[in-house]
PDB file of C-alpha atoms in Angstrom:
ATOM      1  CA  MET A   1       0.229   0.297   0.025  1.00  0.00           C
ATOM      2  CA  PRO A   2       1.421   3.581  -1.314  1.00  0.00           C
ATOM      3  CA  THR A   3       2.028   6.268   1.611  1.00  0.00           C
ATOM      4  CA  PRO A   4       0.039   9.280   1.075  1.00  0.00           C
ATOM      5  CA  ALA A   5       3.681  11.089   0.764  1.00  0.00           C
ATOM      6  CA  SER A   6       4.304   8.477  -2.179  1.00  0.00           C
ATOM      7  CA  LEU A   7       1.387   9.022  -4.065  1.00  0.00           C
ATOM      8  CA  ASP A   8       1.864  13.518  -3.377  1.00  0.00           C
ATOM      9  CA  ALA A   9       5.351  12.865  -5.040  1.00  0.00           C
ATOM     10  CA  THR A  10       4.521  10.875  -7.856  1.00  0.00           C
ATOM     11  CA  PHE A  11       1.258  12.705  -8.760  1.00  0.00           C
ATOM     12  CA  GLN A  12       3.694  15.862  -8.255  1.00  0.00           C
ATOM     13  CA  ALA A  13       6.049  14.656 -10.712  1.00  0.00           C
ATOM     14  CA  LEU A  14       3.443  13.670 -12.845  1.00  0.00           C
ATOM     15  CA  SER A  15       2.069  17.146 -13.160  1.00  0.00           C
ATOM     16  CA  ASP A  16       4.889  18.221 -15.142  1.00  0.00           C
ATOM     17  CA  PRO A  17       4.306  17.572 -18.906  1.00  0.00           C
ATOM     18  CA  THR A  18       8.406  17.766 -19.269  1.00  0.00           C
ATOM     19  CA  ARG A  19       8.814  14.958 -17.037  1.00  0.00           C
ATOM     20  CA  ARG A  20       6.270  12.913 -18.453  1.00  0.00           C
ATOM     21  CA  ALA A  21       7.699  13.047 -21.878  1.00  0.00           C
ATOM     22  CA  ILE A  22      10.953  12.005 -19.765  1.00  0.00           C
ATOM     23  CA  LEU A  23       9.062   9.144 -18.606  1.00  0.00           C
ATOM     24  CA  ALA A  24       7.809   8.043 -22.282  1.00  0.00           C
ATOM     25  CA  ARG A  25      11.166   8.433 -23.362  1.00  0.00           C
ATOM     26  CA  LEU A  26      12.586   6.188 -20.499  1.00  0.00           C
ATOM     27  CA  ALA A  27       9.704   3.548 -21.367  1.00  0.00           C
ATOM     28  CA  GLN A  28      11.174   2.939 -24.274  1.00  0.00           C
ATOM     29  CA  GLY A  29      14.725   2.025 -22.505  1.00  0.00           C
ATOM     30  CA  GLU A  30      17.421   3.854 -20.727  1.00  0.00           C
ATOM     31  CA  ALA A  31      18.983   7.192 -21.684  1.00  0.00           C
ATOM     32  CA  SER A  32      21.985   9.422 -20.820  1.00  0.00           C
ATOM     33  CA  VAL A  33      20.617  13.284 -19.599  1.00  0.00           C
ATOM     34  CA  MET A  34      22.297  14.195 -22.465  1.00  0.00           C
ATOM     35  CA  GLU A  35      19.747  11.825 -24.407  1.00  0.00           C
ATOM     36  CA  LEU A  36      16.525  12.861 -22.363  1.00  0.00           C
ATOM     37  CA  ALA A  37      17.600  16.380 -23.000  1.00  0.00           C
ATOM     38  CA  GLU A  38      17.904  16.550 -26.843  1.00  0.00           C
ATOM     39  CA  PRO A  39      14.069  17.351 -27.571  1.00  0.00           C
ATOM     40  CA  PHE A  40      13.702  19.696 -25.261  1.00  0.00           C
ATOM     41  CA  ALA A  41      14.844  24.026 -25.536  1.00  0.00           C
ATOM     42  CA  MET A  42      16.241  23.799 -21.907  1.00  0.00           C
ATOM     43  CA  SER A  43      19.432  23.669 -20.522  1.00  0.00           C
ATOM     44  CA  GLN A  44      20.621  20.332 -19.001  1.00  0.00           C
ATOM     45  CA  PRO A  45      20.811  21.639 -15.625  1.00  0.00           C
ATOM     46  CA  ALA A  46      17.126  22.479 -15.965  1.00  0.00           C
ATOM     47  CA  ILE A  47      16.611  18.997 -17.230  1.00  0.00           C
ATOM     48  CA  SER A  48      18.839  17.503 -14.377  1.00  0.00           C
ATOM     49  CA  LYS A  49      16.080  18.995 -11.802  1.00  0.00           C
ATOM     50  CA  HIS A  50      12.894  17.706 -14.075  1.00  0.00           C
ATOM     51  CA  LEU A  51      15.526  14.249 -12.896  1.00  0.00           C
ATOM     52  CA  LYS A  52      15.745  15.191  -9.906  1.00  0.00           C
ATOM     53  CA  VAL A  53      11.840  15.374  -9.158  1.00  0.00           C
ATOM     54  CA  LEU A  54      11.603  12.274 -10.654  1.00  0.00           C
ATOM     55  CA  GLU A  55      14.090  10.323  -8.786  1.00  0.00           C
ATOM     56  CA  ASN A  56      12.741  11.725  -5.221  1.00  0.00           C
ATOM     57  CA  ALA A  57       9.650  10.079  -6.464  1.00  0.00           C
ATOM     58  CA  GLY A  58      10.945   6.898  -7.320  1.00  0.00           C
ATOM     59  CA  LEU A  59      10.082   7.385 -10.941  1.00  0.00           C
ATOM     60  CA  ILE A  60      13.833   6.785 -12.326  1.00  0.00           C
ATOM     61  CA  SER A  61      17.082   5.059 -11.389  1.00  0.00           C
ATOM     62  CA  ARG A  62      20.238   6.531 -12.309  1.00  0.00           C
ATOM     63  CA  GLY A  63      22.941   3.714 -12.620  1.00  0.00           C
ATOM     64  CA  ARG A  64      26.952   3.853 -13.158  1.00  0.00           C
ATOM     65  CA  ASP A  65      28.186   2.880 -16.727  1.00  0.00           C
ATOM     66  CA  ALA A  66      32.359   4.566 -17.229  1.00  0.00           C
ATOM     67  CA  GLN A  67      31.159   7.875 -18.036  1.00  0.00           C
ATOM     68  CA  ARG A  68      27.721   7.869 -18.108  1.00  0.00           C
ATOM     69  CA  ARG A  69      24.918   7.787 -15.230  1.00  0.00           C
ATOM     70  CA  PRO A  70      21.574   6.823 -17.682  1.00  0.00           C
ATOM     71  CA  CYS A  71      18.598   7.097 -16.398  1.00  0.00           C
ATOM     72  CA  LYS A  72      16.075   3.738 -15.920  1.00  0.00           C
ATOM     73  CA  LEU A  73      12.406   3.813 -15.375  1.00  0.00           C
ATOM     74  CA  GLU A  74      11.334   2.515 -11.808  1.00  0.00           C
ATOM     75  CA  ALA A  75       7.932   1.516 -12.581  1.00  0.00           C
ATOM     76  CA  GLN A  76       6.830   0.376  -9.068  1.00  0.00           C
ATOM     77  CA  PRO A  77       5.262   4.351  -7.892  1.00  0.00           C
ATOM     78  CA  LEU A  78       3.693   4.010 -11.195  1.00  0.00           C
ATOM     79  CA  ALA A  79       1.637   0.874 -10.242  1.00  0.00           C
ATOM     80  CA  GLU A  80       1.309   2.351  -6.539  1.00  0.00           C
ATOM     81  CA  ALA A  81      -0.835   5.345  -8.145  1.00  0.00           C
ATOM     82  CA  THR A  82      -2.443   3.369 -11.153  1.00  0.00           C
ATOM     83  CA  GLY A  83      -3.908   0.976  -8.277  1.00  0.00           C
ATOM     84  CA  TRP A  84      -4.609   3.832  -5.951  1.00  0.00           C
ATOM     85  CA  LEU A  85      -6.883   5.324  -8.923  1.00  0.00           C
ATOM     86  CA  ILE A  86      -8.328   2.157  -9.937  1.00  0.00           C
ATOM     87  CA  GLU A  87     -10.218   2.085  -6.739  1.00  0.00           C
ATOM     88  CA  TYR A  88     -11.738   5.197  -7.308  1.00  0.00           C
ATOM     89  CA  ARG A  89     -12.413   4.122 -10.818  1.00  0.00           C
ATOM     90  CA  LYS A  90     -14.486   1.261  -8.958  1.00  0.00           C
ATOM     91  CA  TYR A  91     -16.301   3.413  -6.671  1.00  0.00           C
ATOM     92  CA  TRP A  92     -17.515   5.959  -9.945  1.00  0.00           C
ATOM     93  CA  GLU A  93     -18.261   3.114 -11.684  1.00  0.00           C
ATOM     94  CA  ALA A  94     -20.673   1.727  -9.218  1.00  0.00           C
ATOM     95  CA  GLN A  95     -22.096   5.175  -9.170  1.00  0.00           C
ATOM     96  CA  PHE A  96     -22.682   5.821 -12.420  1.00  0.00           C
ATOM     97  CA  GLU A  97     -24.865   1.998 -12.811  1.00  0.00           C
ATOM     98  CA  ARG A  98     -26.818   3.323 -10.128  1.00  0.00           C
ATOM     99  CA  LEU A  99     -27.269   6.017 -12.064  1.00  0.00           C
ATOM    100  CA  ASP A 100     -28.154   3.733 -14.671  1.00  0.00           C
ATOM    101  CA  ASP A 101     -30.574   1.854 -12.755  1.00  0.00           C
ATOM    102  CA  LEU A 102     -32.127   5.017 -11.731  1.00  0.00           C
ATOM    103  CA  LEU A 103     -32.729   6.351 -15.195  1.00  0.00           C
ATOM    104  CA  ASP A 104     -33.859   2.979 -16.202  1.00  0.00           C
ATOM    105  CA  GLU A 105     -36.770   2.938 -13.327  1.00  0.00           C
ATOM    106  CA  LEU A 106     -37.782   6.353 -14.195  1.00  0.00           C
ATOM    107  CA  LYS A 107     -38.056   5.556 -18.219  1.00  0.00           C
ATOM    108  CA  ARG A 108     -40.018   2.865 -17.087  1.00  0.00           C
ATOM    109  CA  LEU A 109     -42.851   4.429 -14.454  1.00  0.00           C
ATOM    110  CA  GLU A 110     -42.694   7.424 -17.592  1.00  0.00           C
ATOM    111  CA  ALA A 111     -43.549   4.292 -20.380  1.00  0.00           C
ATOM    112  CA  MET A 112     -45.929   3.006 -17.540  1.00  0.00           C
ATOM    113  CA  ALA A 113     -47.706   6.504 -17.092  1.00  0.00           C
ATOM    114  CA  GLY A 114     -48.125   7.227 -20.318  1.00  0.00           C
ATOM    115  CA  LYS A 115     -50.094   3.490 -21.114  1.00  0.00           C
ATOM    116  CA  ALA A 116     -52.557   4.677 -18.578  1.00  0.00           C
TER     117      ALA A 116
END
């Protein structure tokens, strides 16, 4: 079960489109900071700040490969956030099913009233 703090960190990290784009790139495989910075019109220190947010949220890890420090996607925080969201989805699906039942009942009553 994720902690409130870990969920907060995950959703805060995901709130930025640049960080989401970085995660999408890392879903294809490991990449260096320079490779991750390439599609963005921002400095390497700015990208590094984004990577630090992602790393602090546990969404990425950085390894050591000679002179490189490749970044890698870490799936666990995303899985925990997905699990949390699924519980709310179940709730809303149940609410919509109740609403559908109510609408069906109202249609049935309206049809009966029209026959009378």
